PDB file of C-alpha atoms in Angstrom:
ATOM      1  CA  UNK Y   1     111.428 179.655  57.549  1.00  0.00           C
ATOM      2  CA  UNK Y   2     111.889 178.970  53.825  1.00  0.00           C
ATOM      3  CA  UNK Y   3     108.917 176.916  52.667  1.00  0.00           C
ATOM      4  CA  UNK Y   4     110.018 176.454  49.031  1.00  0.00           C
ATOM      5  CA  UNK Y   5     109.565 172.804  48.141  1.00  0.00           C
ATOM      6  CA  UNK Y   6     109.490 170.130  45.471  1.00  0.00           C
ATOM      7  CA  UNK Y   7     106.419 167.885  45.428  1.00  0.00           C
ATOM      8  CA  UNK Y   8     105.347 165.112  43.108  1.00  0.00           C
ATOM      9  CA  UNK Y   9     104.869 161.405  42.459  1.00  0.00           C
ATOM     10  CA  UNK Y  10     107.735 158.955  42.874  1.00  0.00           C
ATOM     11  CA  UNK Y  11     108.100 155.193  42.717  1.00  0.00           C
ATOM     12  CA  UNK Y  12     109.350 153.365  45.800  1.00  0.00           C
ATOM     13  CA  UNK Y  13     110.063 149.707  46.619  1.00  0.00           C
ATOM     14  CA  UNK Y  14     107.711 148.387  49.279  1.00  0.00           C
ATOM     15  CA  UNK Y  15     107.112 144.996  50.893  1.00  0.00           C
ATOM     16  CA  UNK Y  16     108.806 142.194  48.954  1.00  0.00           C
ATOM     17  CA  UNK Y  17     110.102 144.851  46.527  1.00  0.00           C
ATOM     18  CA  UNK Y  18     106.629 145.640  45.194  1.00  0.00           C
ATOM     19  CA  UNK Y  19     106.546 148.848  43.172  1.00  0.00           C
ATOM     20  CA  UNK Y  20     104.552 151.504  45.006  1.00  0.00           C
ATOM     21  CA  UNK Y  21     103.314 154.850  43.814  1.00  0.00           C
ATOM     22  CA  UNK Y  22     104.040 157.484  46.457  1.00  0.00           C
ATOM     23  CA  UNK Y  23     103.676 161.224  46.898  1.00  0.00           C
ATOM     24  CA  UNK Y  24     106.813 163.008  48.094  1.00  0.00           C
ATOM     25  CA  UNK Y  25     107.298 166.607  49.219  1.00  0.00           C
ATOM     26  CA  UNK Y  26     110.621 167.969  50.421  1.00  0.00           C
ATOM     27  CA  UNK Y  27     112.109 171.392  51.118  1.00  0.00           C
ATOM     28  CA  UNK Y  28     114.520 172.886  48.599  1.00  0.00           C
ATOM     29  CA  UNK Y  29     116.936 174.051  51.277  1.00  0.00           C
ATOM     30  CA  UNK Y  30     120.097 172.171  52.157  1.00  0.00           C
ATOM     31  CA  UNK Y  31     119.730 171.908  55.932  1.00  0.00           C
ATOM     32  CA  UNK Y  32     119.543 168.541  57.703  1.00  0.00           C
ATOM     33  CA  UNK Y  33     115.979 167.313  57.989  1.00  0.00           C
ATOM     34  CA  UNK Y  34     113.940 164.524  59.505  1.00  0.00           C
ATOM     35  CA  UNK Y  35     111.561 162.397  57.465  1.00  0.00           C
ATOM     36  CA  UNK Y  36     107.851 161.793  57.965  1.00  0.00           C
ATOM     37  CA  UNK Y  37     105.880 158.845  56.574  1.00  0.00           C
ATOM     38  CA  UNK Y  38     102.205 159.763  56.212  1.00  0.00           C
ATOM     39  CA  UNK Y  39      99.877 156.733  56.238  1.00  0.00           C
ATOM     40  CA  UNK Y  40      96.640 157.513  54.448  1.00  0.00           C
ATOM     41  CA  UNK Y  41      93.186 156.726  55.806  1.00  0.00           C
ATOM     42  CA  UNK Y  42      90.875 153.945  54.670  1.00  0.00           C
ATOM     43  CA  UNK Y  43      89.293 156.026  51.866  1.00  0.00           C
ATOM     44  CA  UNK Y  44      92.688 155.871  50.247  1.00  0.00           C
ATOM     45  CA  UNK Y  45      95.440 157.886  48.626  1.00  0.00           C
ATOM     46  CA  UNK Y  46      93.665 161.167  48.051  1.00  0.00           C
ATOM     47  CA  UNK Y  47      94.219 164.889  47.570  1.00  0.00           C
ATOM     48  CA  UNK Y  48      93.580 165.657  51.237  1.00  0.00           C
ATOM     49  CA  UNK Y  49      96.397 163.317  52.282  1.00  0.00           C
ATOM     50  CA  UNK Y  50      98.777 164.826  49.706  1.00  0.00           C
ATOM     51  CA  UNK Y  51      98.012 168.229  51.196  1.00  0.00           C
ATOM     52  CA  UNK Y  52      99.159 166.894  54.581  1.00  0.00           C
ATOM     53  CA  UNK Y  53     102.414 165.722  52.984  1.00  0.00           C
ATOM     54  CA  UNK Y  54     103.047 169.223  51.633  1.00  0.00           C
ATOM     55  CA  UNK Y  55     102.240 170.681  55.033  1.00  0.00           C
ATOM     56  CA  UNK Y  56     105.120 168.750  56.567  1.00  0.00           C
ATOM     57  CA  UNK Y  57     107.493 169.841  53.789  1.00  0.00           C
ATOM     58  CA  UNK Y  58     106.559 173.460  54.443  1.00  0.00           C
ATOM     59  CA  UNK Y  59     107.697 172.867  58.034  1.00  0.00           C
ATOM     60  CA  UNK Y  60     111.088 171.570  56.943  1.00  0.00           C
ATOM     61  CA  UNK Y  61     110.568 167.791  56.750  1.00  0.00           C
ATOM     62  CA  UNK Y  62     110.881 165.429  53.820  1.00  0.00           C
ATOM     63  CA  UNK Y  63     107.486 163.706  53.823  1.00  0.00           C
ATOM     64  CA  UNK Y  64     106.062 160.861  51.819  1.00  0.00           C
ATOM     65  CA  UNK Y  65     102.742 159.052  51.547  1.00  0.00           C
ATOM     66  CA  UNK Y  66     102.849 155.625  49.895  1.00  0.00           C
ATOM     67  CA  UNK Y  67      99.750 154.505  48.042  1.00  0.00           C
ATOM     68  CA  UNK Y  68      99.121 151.360  50.064  1.00  0.00           C
ATOM     69  CA  UNK Y  69      96.630 150.269  47.424  1.00  0.00           C
ATOM     70  CA  UNK Y  70      99.126 150.395  44.527  1.00  0.00           C
ATOM     71  CA  UNK Y  71      98.915 146.643  44.051  1.00  0.00           C
ATOM     72  CA  UNK Y  72      95.353 147.010  42.783  1.00  0.00           C
ATOM     73  CA  UNK Y  73      96.787 148.067  39.439  1.00  0.00           C
ATOM     74  CA  UNK Y  74      98.374 150.985  37.615  1.00  0.00           C
ATOM     75  CA  UNK Y  75      95.850 153.214  35.902  1.00  0.00           C
ATOM     76  CA  UNK Y  76      93.091 152.227  38.342  1.00  0.00           C
ATOM     77  CA  UNK Y  77      91.473 155.228  40.023  1.00  0.00           C
ATOM     78  CA  UNK Y  78      92.281 155.712  43.729  1.00  0.00           C
ATOM     79  CA  UNK Y  79      88.591 155.275  44.565  1.00  0.00           C
ATOM     80  CA  UNK Y  80      88.435 151.929  42.763  1.00  0.00           C
ATOM     81  CA  UNK Y  81      91.700 150.817  44.343  1.00  0.00           C
ATOM     82  CA  UNK Y  82      90.317 151.636  47.794  1.00  0.00           C
ATOM     83  CA  UNK Y  83      87.067 149.787  47.118  1.00  0.00           C
ATOM     84  CA  UNK Y  84      88.994 146.695  46.065  1.00  0.00           C
ATOM     85  CA  UNK Y  85      91.133 146.755  49.205  1.00  0.00           C
ATOM     86  CA  UNK Y  86      88.134 147.293  51.489  1.00  0.00           C
ATOM     87  CA  UNK Y  87      86.463 144.284  49.897  1.00  0.00           C
ATOM     88  CA  UNK Y  88      89.495 142.228  50.931  1.00  0.00           C
ATOM     89  CA  UNK Y  89      89.294 143.416  54.550  1.00  0.00           C
ATOM     90  CA  UNK Y  90      92.125 145.949  54.323  1.00  0.00           C
ATOM     91  CA  UNK Y  91      95.889 145.855  53.857  1.00  0.00           C
ATOM     92  CA  UNK Y  92      97.577 142.867  55.569  1.00  0.00           C
ATOM     93  CA  UNK Y  93      99.614 143.966  58.580  1.00  0.00           C
ATOM     94  CA  UNK Y  94     102.856 142.347  57.407  1.00  0.00           C
ATOM     95  CA  UNK Y  95     102.553 144.042  54.019  1.00  0.00           C
ATOM     96  CA  UNK Y  96     101.878 147.420  55.635  1.00  0.00           C
ATOM     97  CA  UNK Y  97     104.977 147.183  57.820  1.00  0.00           C
ATOM     98  CA  UNK Y  98     107.092 146.221  54.812  1.00  0.00           C
ATOM     99  CA  UNK Y  99     105.736 149.103  52.759  1.00  0.00           C
ATOM    100  CA  UNK Y 100     106.489 151.644  55.492  1.00  0.00           C
ATOM    101  CA  UNK Y 101     109.978 150.198  55.979  1.00  0.00           C
ATOM    102  CA  UNK Y 102     110.589 150.700  52.257  1.00  0.00           C
ATOM    103  CA  UNK Y 103     109.443 154.320  52.141  1.00  0.00           C
ATOM    104  CA  UNK Y 104     111.299 155.140  55.380  1.00  0.00           C
ATOM    105  CA  UNK Y 105     114.498 153.814  53.813  1.00  0.00           C
ATOM    106  CA  UNK Y 106     113.761 155.928  50.745  1.00  0.00           C
ATOM    107  CA  UNK Y 107     113.445 159.068  52.898  1.00  0.00           C
ATOM    108  CA  UNK Y 108     116.727 158.299  54.612  1.00  0.00           C
ATOM    109  CA  UNK Y 109     118.435 157.922  51.214  1.00  0.00           C
ATOM    110  CA  UNK Y 110     117.588 161.496  50.204  1.00  0.00           C
ATOM    111  CA  UNK Y 111     120.120 164.297  50.393  1.00  0.00           C
ATOM    112  CA  UNK Y 112     120.156 166.115  53.756  1.00  0.00           C
ATOM    113  CA  UNK Y 113     118.300 163.360  55.629  1.00  0.00           C
ATOM    114  CA  UNK Y 114     119.292 163.372  59.298  1.00  0.00           C
ATOM    115  CA  UNK Y 115     118.388 159.709  59.762  1.00  0.00           C
ATOM    116  CA  UNK Y 116     115.349 160.329  61.963  1.00  0.00           C
ATOM    117  CA  UNK Y 117     111.934 159.088  60.884  1.00  0.00           C
ATOM    118  CA  UNK Y 118     108.468 159.858  62.168  1.00  0.00           C
ATOM    119  CA  UNK Y 119     105.249 158.127  61.174  1.00  0.00           C
ATOM    120  CA  UNK Y 120     101.744 159.594  61.306  1.00  0.00           C
ATOM    121  CA  UNK Y 121      98.420 158.078  60.340  1.00  0.00           C
ATOM    122  CA  UNK Y 122      94.752 158.969  60.401  1.00  0.00           C
ATOM    123  CA  UNK Y 123      91.822 156.584  61.003  1.00  0.00           C
ATOM    124  CA  UNK Y 124      92.987 153.141  59.784  1.00  0.00           C
ATOM    125  CA  UNK Y 125      96.364 154.800  59.321  1.00  0.00           C
ATOM    126  CA  UNK Y 126      96.395 155.598  63.031  1.00  0.00           C
ATOM    127  CA  UNK Y 127      96.119 151.916  63.849  1.00  0.00           C
ATOM    128  CA  UNK Y 128      98.807 151.174  61.281  1.00  0.00           C
ATOM    129  CA  UNK Y 129     101.048 153.825  62.820  1.00  0.00           C
ATOM    130  CA  UNK Y 130     100.866 152.012  66.146  1.00  0.00           C
ATOM    131  CA  UNK Y 131     101.655 148.739  64.355  1.00  0.00           C
ATOM    132  CA  UNK Y 132     104.691 150.287  62.654  1.00  0.00           C
ATOM    133  CA  UNK Y 133     105.937 151.799  65.910  1.00  0.00           C
ATOM    134  CA  UNK Y 134     105.786 148.326  67.494  1.00  0.00           C
ATOM    135  CA  UNK Y 135     107.394 146.579  64.506  1.00  0.00           C
ATOM    136  CA  UNK Y 136     110.170 148.901  63.271  1.00  0.00           C
ATOM    137  CA  UNK Y 137     112.801 151.090  64.894  1.00  0.00           C
ATOM    138  CA  UNK Y 138     111.555 154.630  64.300  1.00  0.00           C
ATOM    139  CA  UNK Y 139     111.924 157.880  66.207  1.00  0.00           C
ATOM    140  CA  UNK Y 140     108.412 159.265  66.759  1.00  0.00           C
ATOM    141  CA  UNK Y 141     104.844 158.143  66.005  1.00  0.00           C
ATOM    142  CA  UNK Y 142     101.565 160.069  65.861  1.00  0.00           C
ATOM    143  CA  UNK Y 143      98.302 158.134  66.051  1.00  0.00           C
ATOM    144  CA  UNK Y 144      95.340 160.261  64.955  1.00  0.00           C
ATOM    145  CA  UNK Y 145      92.199 158.447  66.141  1.00  0.00           C
ATOM    146  CA  UNK Y 146      93.373 154.979  65.155  1.00  0.00           C
ATOM    147  CA  UNK Y 147      90.702 152.401  65.935  1.00  0.00           C
ATOM    148  CA  UNK Y 148      90.970 148.718  66.797  1.00  0.00           C
ATOM    149  CA  UNK Y 149      94.298 148.899  68.563  1.00  0.00           C
ATOM    150  CA  UNK Y 150      92.512 147.551  71.641  1.00  0.00           C
ATOM    151  CA  UNK Y 151      89.164 146.237  70.381  1.00  0.00           C
ATOM    152  CA  UNK Y 152      88.211 143.900  67.546  1.00  0.00           C
ATOM    153  CA  UNK Y 153      86.335 145.500  64.601  1.00  0.00           C
ATOM    154  CA  UNK Y 154      82.607 144.765  64.372  1.00  0.00           C
ATOM    155  CA  UNK Y 155      81.759 141.970  61.936  1.00  0.00           C
ATOM    156  CA  UNK Y 156      80.229 144.421  59.452  1.00  0.00           C
ATOM    157  CA  UNK Y 157      83.247 146.750  59.473  1.00  0.00           C
ATOM    158  CA  UNK Y 158      85.372 146.840  56.272  1.00  0.00           C
ATOM    159  CA  UNK Y 159      88.603 146.331  58.225  1.00  0.00           C
ATOM    160  CA  UNK Y 160      89.114 142.873  59.644  1.00  0.00           C
ATOM    161  CA  UNK Y 161      92.296 142.874  61.728  1.00  0.00           C
ATOM    162  CA  UNK Y 162      93.392 141.585  65.098  1.00  0.00           C
ATOM    163  CA  UNK Y 163      93.857 144.067  67.961  1.00  0.00           C
ATOM    164  CA  UNK Y 164      97.409 145.306  68.507  1.00  0.00           C
ATOM    165  CA  UNK Y 165      97.553 145.970  72.237  1.00  0.00           C
ATOM    166  CA  UNK Y 166      99.535 142.770  72.796  1.00  0.00           C
ATOM    167  CA  UNK Y 167     102.371 144.394  70.830  1.00  0.00           C
ATOM    168  CA  UNK Y 168     102.568 147.433  73.120  1.00  0.00           C
ATOM    169  CA  UNK Y 169     105.659 146.118  74.906  1.00  0.00           C
ATOM    170  CA  UNK Y 170     107.525 146.437  71.589  1.00  0.00           C
ATOM    171  CA  UNK Y 171     106.739 150.143  71.098  1.00  0.00           C
ATOM    172  CA  UNK Y 172     110.051 151.534  69.831  1.00  0.00           C
ATOM    173  CA  UNK Y 173     109.534 155.278  70.136  1.00  0.00           C
ATOM    174  CA  UNK Y 174     107.566 158.077  71.791  1.00  0.00           C
ATOM    175  CA  UNK Y 175     103.893 158.057  70.797  1.00  0.00           C
ATOM    176  CA  UNK Y 176     101.528 161.020  70.468  1.00  0.00           C
ATOM    177  CA  UNK Y 177      97.827 160.119  70.374  1.00  0.00           C
ATOM    178  CA  UNK Y 178      95.128 162.582  69.292  1.00  0.00           C
ATOM    179  CA  UNK Y 179      91.496 161.570  69.758  1.00  0.00           C
ATOM    180  CA  UNK Y 180      87.952 162.927  69.688  1.00  0.00           C
ATOM    181  CA  UNK Y 181      85.788 162.673  72.798  1.00  0.00           C
ATOM    182  CA  UNK Y 182      82.742 161.901  70.631  1.00  0.00           C
ATOM    183  CA  UNK Y 183      84.441 159.206  68.549  1.00  0.00           C
ATOM    184  CA  UNK Y 184      83.204 155.612  68.675  1.00  0.00           C
ATOM    185  CA  UNK Y 185      86.155 153.996  66.859  1.00  0.00           C
ATOM    186  CA  UNK Y 186      88.151 154.438  69.029  1.00  0.00           C
ATOM    187  CA  UNK Y 187      85.836 155.351  71.869  1.00  0.00           C
ATOM    188  CA  UNK Y 188      87.141 156.983  75.042  1.00  0.00           C
ATOM    189  CA  UNK Y 189      87.207 153.653  76.868  1.00  0.00           C
ATOM    190  CA  UNK Y 190      89.489 152.132  74.220  1.00  0.00           C
ATOM    191  CA  UNK Y 191      91.814 155.137  74.441  1.00  0.00           C
ATOM    192  CA  UNK Y 192      91.869 154.839  78.246  1.00  0.00           C
ATOM    193  CA  UNK Y 193      92.731 151.139  78.060  1.00  0.00           C
ATOM    194  CA  UNK Y 194      95.652 151.777  75.718  1.00  0.00           C
ATOM    195  CA  UNK Y 195      96.846 154.689  77.846  1.00  0.00           C
ATOM    196  CA  UNK Y 196      96.832 152.525  80.960  1.00  0.00           C
ATOM    197  CA  UNK Y 197      98.720 149.700  79.244  1.00  0.00           C
ATOM    198  CA  UNK Y 198     101.434 152.014  77.939  1.00  0.00           C
ATOM    199  CA  UNK Y 199     101.706 153.577  81.381  1.00  0.00           C
ATOM    200  CA  UNK Y 200     102.067 150.121  82.939  1.00  0.00           C
ATOM    201  CA  UNK Y 201     104.830 149.253  80.469  1.00  0.00           C
ATOM    202  CA  UNK Y 202     106.658 152.519  81.053  1.00  0.00           C
ATOM    203  CA  UNK Y 203     106.352 153.566  77.400  1.00  0.00           C
ATOM    204  CA  UNK Y 204     106.781 157.254  76.604  1.00  0.00           C
ATOM    205  CA  UNK Y 205     103.496 158.609  75.293  1.00  0.00           C
ATOM    206  CA  UNK Y 206     101.084 161.507  75.528  1.00  0.00           C
ATOM    207  CA  UNK Y 207      97.391 161.291  74.682  1.00  0.00           C
ATOM    208  CA  UNK Y 208      95.058 164.224  74.108  1.00  0.00           C
ATOM    209  CA  UNK Y 209      91.275 163.967  73.714  1.00  0.00           C
ATOM    210  CA  UNK Y 210      89.387 166.920  72.244  1.00  0.00           C
ATOM    211  CA  UNK Y 211      85.908 167.772  73.470  1.00  0.00           C
ATOM    212  CA  UNK Y 212      83.304 168.425  70.783  1.00  0.00           C
ATOM    213  CA  UNK Y 213      85.256 166.394  68.226  1.00  0.00           C
ATOM    214  CA  UNK Y 214      84.475 162.986  66.806  1.00  0.00           C
ATOM    215  CA  UNK Y 215      86.212 160.819  64.245  1.00  0.00           C
ATOM    216  CA  UNK Y 216      88.138 162.493  61.402  1.00  0.00           C
ATOM    217  CA  UNK Y 217      88.233 165.920  63.021  1.00  0.00           C
ATOM    218  CA  UNK Y 218      91.402 166.780  61.043  1.00  0.00           C
ATOM    219  CA  UNK Y 219      89.666 166.170  57.683  1.00  0.00           C
ATOM    220  CA  UNK Y 220      89.115 169.622  56.171  1.00  0.00           C
ATOM    221  CA  UNK Y 221      87.155 168.104  53.268  1.00  0.00           C
ATOM    222  CA  UNK Y 222      84.592 166.298  55.456  1.00  0.00           C
ATOM    223  CA  UNK Y 223      81.691 167.385  57.682  1.00  0.00           C
ATOM    224  CA  UNK Y 224      83.517 165.893  60.670  1.00  0.00           C
ATOM    225  CA  UNK Y 225      86.145 168.669  60.526  1.00  0.00           C
ATOM    226  CA  UNK Y 226      86.484 170.558  63.810  1.00  0.00           C
ATOM    227  CA  UNK Y 227      88.718 173.609  63.330  1.00  0.00           C
ATOM    228  CA  UNK Y 228      89.547 174.252  66.989  1.00  0.00           C
ATOM    229  CA  UNK Y 229      90.571 170.645  67.629  1.00  0.00           C
ATOM    230  CA  UNK Y 230      92.501 170.421  64.359  1.00  0.00           C
ATOM    231  CA  UNK Y 231      94.436 173.653  64.949  1.00  0.00           C
ATOM    232  CA  UNK Y 232      95.419 172.573  68.447  1.00  0.00           C
ATOM    233  CA  UNK Y 233      96.215 169.082  67.188  1.00  0.00           C
ATOM    234  CA  UNK Y 234      98.602 170.413  64.531  1.00  0.00           C
ATOM    235  CA  UNK Y 235     100.390 172.495  67.158  1.00  0.00           C
ATOM    236  CA  UNK Y 236     100.945 169.362  69.223  1.00  0.00           C
ATOM    237  CA  UNK Y 237     102.146 167.389  66.179  1.00  0.00           C
ATOM    238  CA  UNK Y 238     104.724 169.977  65.167  1.00  0.00           C
ATOM    239  CA  UNK Y 239     105.948 170.425  68.734  1.00  0.00           C
ATOM    240  CA  UNK Y 240     106.276 166.654  69.111  1.00  0.00           C
ATOM    241  CA  UNK Y 241     108.156 166.163  65.847  1.00  0.00           C
ATOM    242  CA  UNK Y 242     110.272 169.245  66.484  1.00  0.00           C
ATOM    243  CA  UNK Y 243     111.467 167.633  69.701  1.00  0.00           C
ATOM    244  CA  UNK Y 244     112.035 164.107  68.351  1.00  0.00           C
ATOM    245  CA  UNK Y 245     113.022 164.547  64.682  1.00  0.00           C
ATOM    246  CA  UNK Y 246     115.256 167.603  64.863  1.00  0.00           C
ATOM    247  CA  UNK Y 247     118.919 167.513  63.891  1.00  0.00           C
TER     248      UNK Y 247
END
């Protein structure tokens, strides 16, 4: 495997042609490659998420993370952008879908794109990944502990969105779900409800719940990090994308 890559900031057209900052990483080789849209978590467009983008490029994918909070102003720090969006209750669902559609089209416009797109998201991005997979035609989706797909957020929670389970019949692609047994958002009962609904609808999916792990167990920069769960989770992600995004 040749993991030489280019990585840096680009500008991409999102929902209603809004100008979005985005972080792109792509291999320097000339082989056909799938694309991966990385949806950042609620804390925002941060270094940890950019590291995930580079991780996909090292595995042979063109990967991009749009800054979903770009509309809060150029020159505003990512932390301040995130605070402003949280105060508004999060990114509107329609806007999120439009932004991901824009960056997916950008990936498919790059040299050597094979036309296949995967989406992955963590925390709020996990919920948004499910939304995208039910709203756009994509090839593979990975939901990493996305909350409020089944349940409504508590009144005090910074995200205020409607549950998405009613959209499950529109799931357009295989779905991989990775969850922590000790998580509360989503808790095991929420995961079980979604699993049962997808099974009822005949939707291709595989869910894995890791014992000893709670929310954000992939986050290497947070106390919630659980190495064993994260290592096994990454193996499942790369196997899943290797099967569905390959040339």
